[in-house]
Short mmCIF file of C-alpha atoms in Angstrom, two decimals:
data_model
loop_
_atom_site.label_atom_id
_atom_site.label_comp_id
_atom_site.label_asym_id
_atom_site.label_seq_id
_atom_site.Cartn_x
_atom_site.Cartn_y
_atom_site.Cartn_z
CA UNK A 1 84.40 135.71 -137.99
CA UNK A 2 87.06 133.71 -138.45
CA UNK A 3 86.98 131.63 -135.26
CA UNK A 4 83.26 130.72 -135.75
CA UNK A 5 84.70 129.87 -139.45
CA UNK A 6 86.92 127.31 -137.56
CA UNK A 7 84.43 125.93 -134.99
CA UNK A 8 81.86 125.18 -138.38
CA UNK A 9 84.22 123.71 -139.69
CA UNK A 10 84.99 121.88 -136.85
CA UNK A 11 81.54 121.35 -136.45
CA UNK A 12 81.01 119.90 -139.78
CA UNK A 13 83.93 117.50 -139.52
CA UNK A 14 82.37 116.18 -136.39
CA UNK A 15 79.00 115.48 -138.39
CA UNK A 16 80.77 113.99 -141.26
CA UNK A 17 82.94 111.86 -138.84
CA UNK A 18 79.50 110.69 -136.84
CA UNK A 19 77.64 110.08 -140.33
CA UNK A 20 81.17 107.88 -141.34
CA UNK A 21 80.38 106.08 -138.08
CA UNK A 22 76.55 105.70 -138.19
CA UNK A 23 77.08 104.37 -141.75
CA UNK A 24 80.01 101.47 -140.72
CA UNK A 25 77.55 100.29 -137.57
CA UNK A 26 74.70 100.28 -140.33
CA UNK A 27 77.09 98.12 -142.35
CA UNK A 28 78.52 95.72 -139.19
CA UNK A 29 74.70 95.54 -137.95
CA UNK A 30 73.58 94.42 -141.37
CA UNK A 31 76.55 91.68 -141.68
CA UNK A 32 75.65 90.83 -137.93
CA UNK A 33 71.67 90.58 -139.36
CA UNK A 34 72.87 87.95 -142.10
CA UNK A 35 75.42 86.33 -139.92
CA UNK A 36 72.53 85.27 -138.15
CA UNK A 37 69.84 85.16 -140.87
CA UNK A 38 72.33 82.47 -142.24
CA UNK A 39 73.02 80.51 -139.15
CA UNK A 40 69.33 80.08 -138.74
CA UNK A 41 69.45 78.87 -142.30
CA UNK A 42 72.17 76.19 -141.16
CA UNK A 43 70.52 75.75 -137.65
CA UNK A 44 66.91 74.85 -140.02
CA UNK A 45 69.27 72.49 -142.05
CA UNK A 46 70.10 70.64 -139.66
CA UNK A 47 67.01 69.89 -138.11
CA UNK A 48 65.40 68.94 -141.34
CA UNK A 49 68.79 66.51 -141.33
CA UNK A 50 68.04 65.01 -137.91
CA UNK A 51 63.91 64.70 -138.90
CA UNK A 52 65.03 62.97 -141.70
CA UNK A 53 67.61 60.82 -140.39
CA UNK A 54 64.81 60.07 -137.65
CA UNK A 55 62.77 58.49 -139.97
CA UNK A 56 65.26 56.54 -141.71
CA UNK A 57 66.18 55.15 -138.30
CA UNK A 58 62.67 54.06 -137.75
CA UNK A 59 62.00 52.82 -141.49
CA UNK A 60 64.91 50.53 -140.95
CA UNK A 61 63.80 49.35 -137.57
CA UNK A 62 60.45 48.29 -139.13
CA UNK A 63 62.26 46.63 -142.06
CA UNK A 64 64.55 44.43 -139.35
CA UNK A 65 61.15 43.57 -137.32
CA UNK A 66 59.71 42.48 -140.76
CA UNK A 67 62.56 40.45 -141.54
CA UNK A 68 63.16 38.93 -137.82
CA UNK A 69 59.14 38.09 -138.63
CA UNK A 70 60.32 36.63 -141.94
CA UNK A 71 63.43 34.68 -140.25
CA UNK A 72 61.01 32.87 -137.76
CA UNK A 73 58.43 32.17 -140.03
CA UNK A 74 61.24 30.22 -142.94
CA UNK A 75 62.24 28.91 -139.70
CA UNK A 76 58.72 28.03 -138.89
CA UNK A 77 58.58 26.05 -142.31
CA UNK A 78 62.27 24.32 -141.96
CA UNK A 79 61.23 22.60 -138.65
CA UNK A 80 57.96 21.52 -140.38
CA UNK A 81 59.89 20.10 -143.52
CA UNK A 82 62.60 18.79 -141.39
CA UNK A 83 60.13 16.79 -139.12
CA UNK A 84 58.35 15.29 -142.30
CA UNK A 85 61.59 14.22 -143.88
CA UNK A 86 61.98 12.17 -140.21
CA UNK A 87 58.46 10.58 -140.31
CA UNK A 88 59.55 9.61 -143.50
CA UNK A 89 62.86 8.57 -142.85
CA UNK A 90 61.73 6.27 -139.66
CA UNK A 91 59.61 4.27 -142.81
CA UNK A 92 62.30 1.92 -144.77
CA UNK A 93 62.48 1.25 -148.13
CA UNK A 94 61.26 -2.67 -147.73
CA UNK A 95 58.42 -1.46 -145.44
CA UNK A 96 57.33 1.30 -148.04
CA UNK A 97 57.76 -1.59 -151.15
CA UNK A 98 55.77 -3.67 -149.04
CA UNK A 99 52.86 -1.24 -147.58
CA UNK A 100 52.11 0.56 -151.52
CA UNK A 101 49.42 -1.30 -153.17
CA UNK A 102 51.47 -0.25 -156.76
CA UNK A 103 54.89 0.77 -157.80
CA UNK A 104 53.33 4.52 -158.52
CA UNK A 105 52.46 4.73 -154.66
CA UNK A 106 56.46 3.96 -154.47
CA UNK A 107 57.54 6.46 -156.91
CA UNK A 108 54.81 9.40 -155.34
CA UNK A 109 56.55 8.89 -152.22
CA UNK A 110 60.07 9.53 -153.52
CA UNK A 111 59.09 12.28 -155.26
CA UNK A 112 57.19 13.75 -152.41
CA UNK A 113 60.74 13.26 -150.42
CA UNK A 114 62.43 14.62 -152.77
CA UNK A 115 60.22 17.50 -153.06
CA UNK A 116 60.66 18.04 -148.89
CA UNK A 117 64.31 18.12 -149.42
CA UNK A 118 64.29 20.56 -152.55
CA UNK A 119 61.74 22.50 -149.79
CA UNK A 120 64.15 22.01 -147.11
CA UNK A 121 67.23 23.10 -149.45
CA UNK A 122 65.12 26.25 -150.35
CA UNK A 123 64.56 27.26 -147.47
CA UNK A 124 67.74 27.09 -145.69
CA UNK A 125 68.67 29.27 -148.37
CA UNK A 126 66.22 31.87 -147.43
CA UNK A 127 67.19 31.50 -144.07
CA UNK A 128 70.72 32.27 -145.04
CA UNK A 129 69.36 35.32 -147.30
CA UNK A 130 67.18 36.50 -144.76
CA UNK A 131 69.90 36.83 -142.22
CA UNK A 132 72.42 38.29 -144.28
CA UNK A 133 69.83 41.04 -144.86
CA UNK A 134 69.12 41.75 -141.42
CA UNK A 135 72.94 41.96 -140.16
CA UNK A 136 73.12 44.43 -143.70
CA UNK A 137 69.76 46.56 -142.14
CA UNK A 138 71.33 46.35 -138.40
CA UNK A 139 74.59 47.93 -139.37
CA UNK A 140 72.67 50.70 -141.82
CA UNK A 141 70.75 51.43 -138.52
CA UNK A 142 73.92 51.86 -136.68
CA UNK A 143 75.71 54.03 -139.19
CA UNK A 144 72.50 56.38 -139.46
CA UNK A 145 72.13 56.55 -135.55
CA UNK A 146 75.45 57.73 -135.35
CA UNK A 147 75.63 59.84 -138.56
CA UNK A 148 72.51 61.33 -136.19
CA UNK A 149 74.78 61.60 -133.32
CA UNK A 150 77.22 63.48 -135.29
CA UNK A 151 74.17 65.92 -136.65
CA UNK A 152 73.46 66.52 -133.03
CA UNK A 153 76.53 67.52 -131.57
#
């Protein structure tokens, strides 16, 4: 009796050593399970990141087409103002004071002149504006294509 004593006892430390070990790969295959339940969070993260920084990338690219459109149009105007103020400039003063019927006629024509200039003035400085905003949009683009980059990798 006393030897099968021993091997049920031996017996039973065997089970409670394979339970021990059933129980720690339980607890390493549950870790493992969140390891990757949580990766895939990070992994989902990301993407969302790129998808967003995506669309950012394209926003911008429309807003620096809509301001190159803006650019040639102000530049559109400027050439038009600038080639009035010439047909107007190729006119002296004696042959205006001469050709107006009144001194108003005289005094409408400086004013429209000086209205072309104040145009003129105006837009240069839209011109100025508008490209200070584009080379602002053109380096955001940059920085979000290669915070993008970095998000990849």
């Amino acid at each position: 009796m006393f030897v099968e004593q021993k091997q049920l006892d031996e017996l039973k430390r065997q089970i409670a050593e394979q339970q021990r070990i059933v129980e720690q790969k339980q607890r390493e295959a549950q870790s493992l399970a969140n390891e990757i339940a949580i990766m895939d969070g990070q992994i989902r993260e990301t993407e969302i990141a790129l998808e967003v920084t995506k669309v950012d990338i394209e926003k911008t690219n429309e807003e620096i087409a809509q301001k190159e459109q803006e650019l040639a149009e102000q530049k559109r105007i400027l050439n038009e103002s600038m080639r009035l103020m010439y047909e107007e400039n190729e006119t002296s003063l004696l042959e205006t004071l001469l050709s107006s019927h009144s001194f108003s006629m005289v005094l409408d024509r400086m004013e429209y002149l000086t209205v072309v200039k104040g145009k003129i003035d105006g837009t240069i400085k839209k011109i100025e504006e508008i490209k200070r905003e584009l080379e602002t949009k053109k380096v955001n683009l940059e920085v979000l294509k290669k915070t993008q980059e970095a998000k990849a990798n």
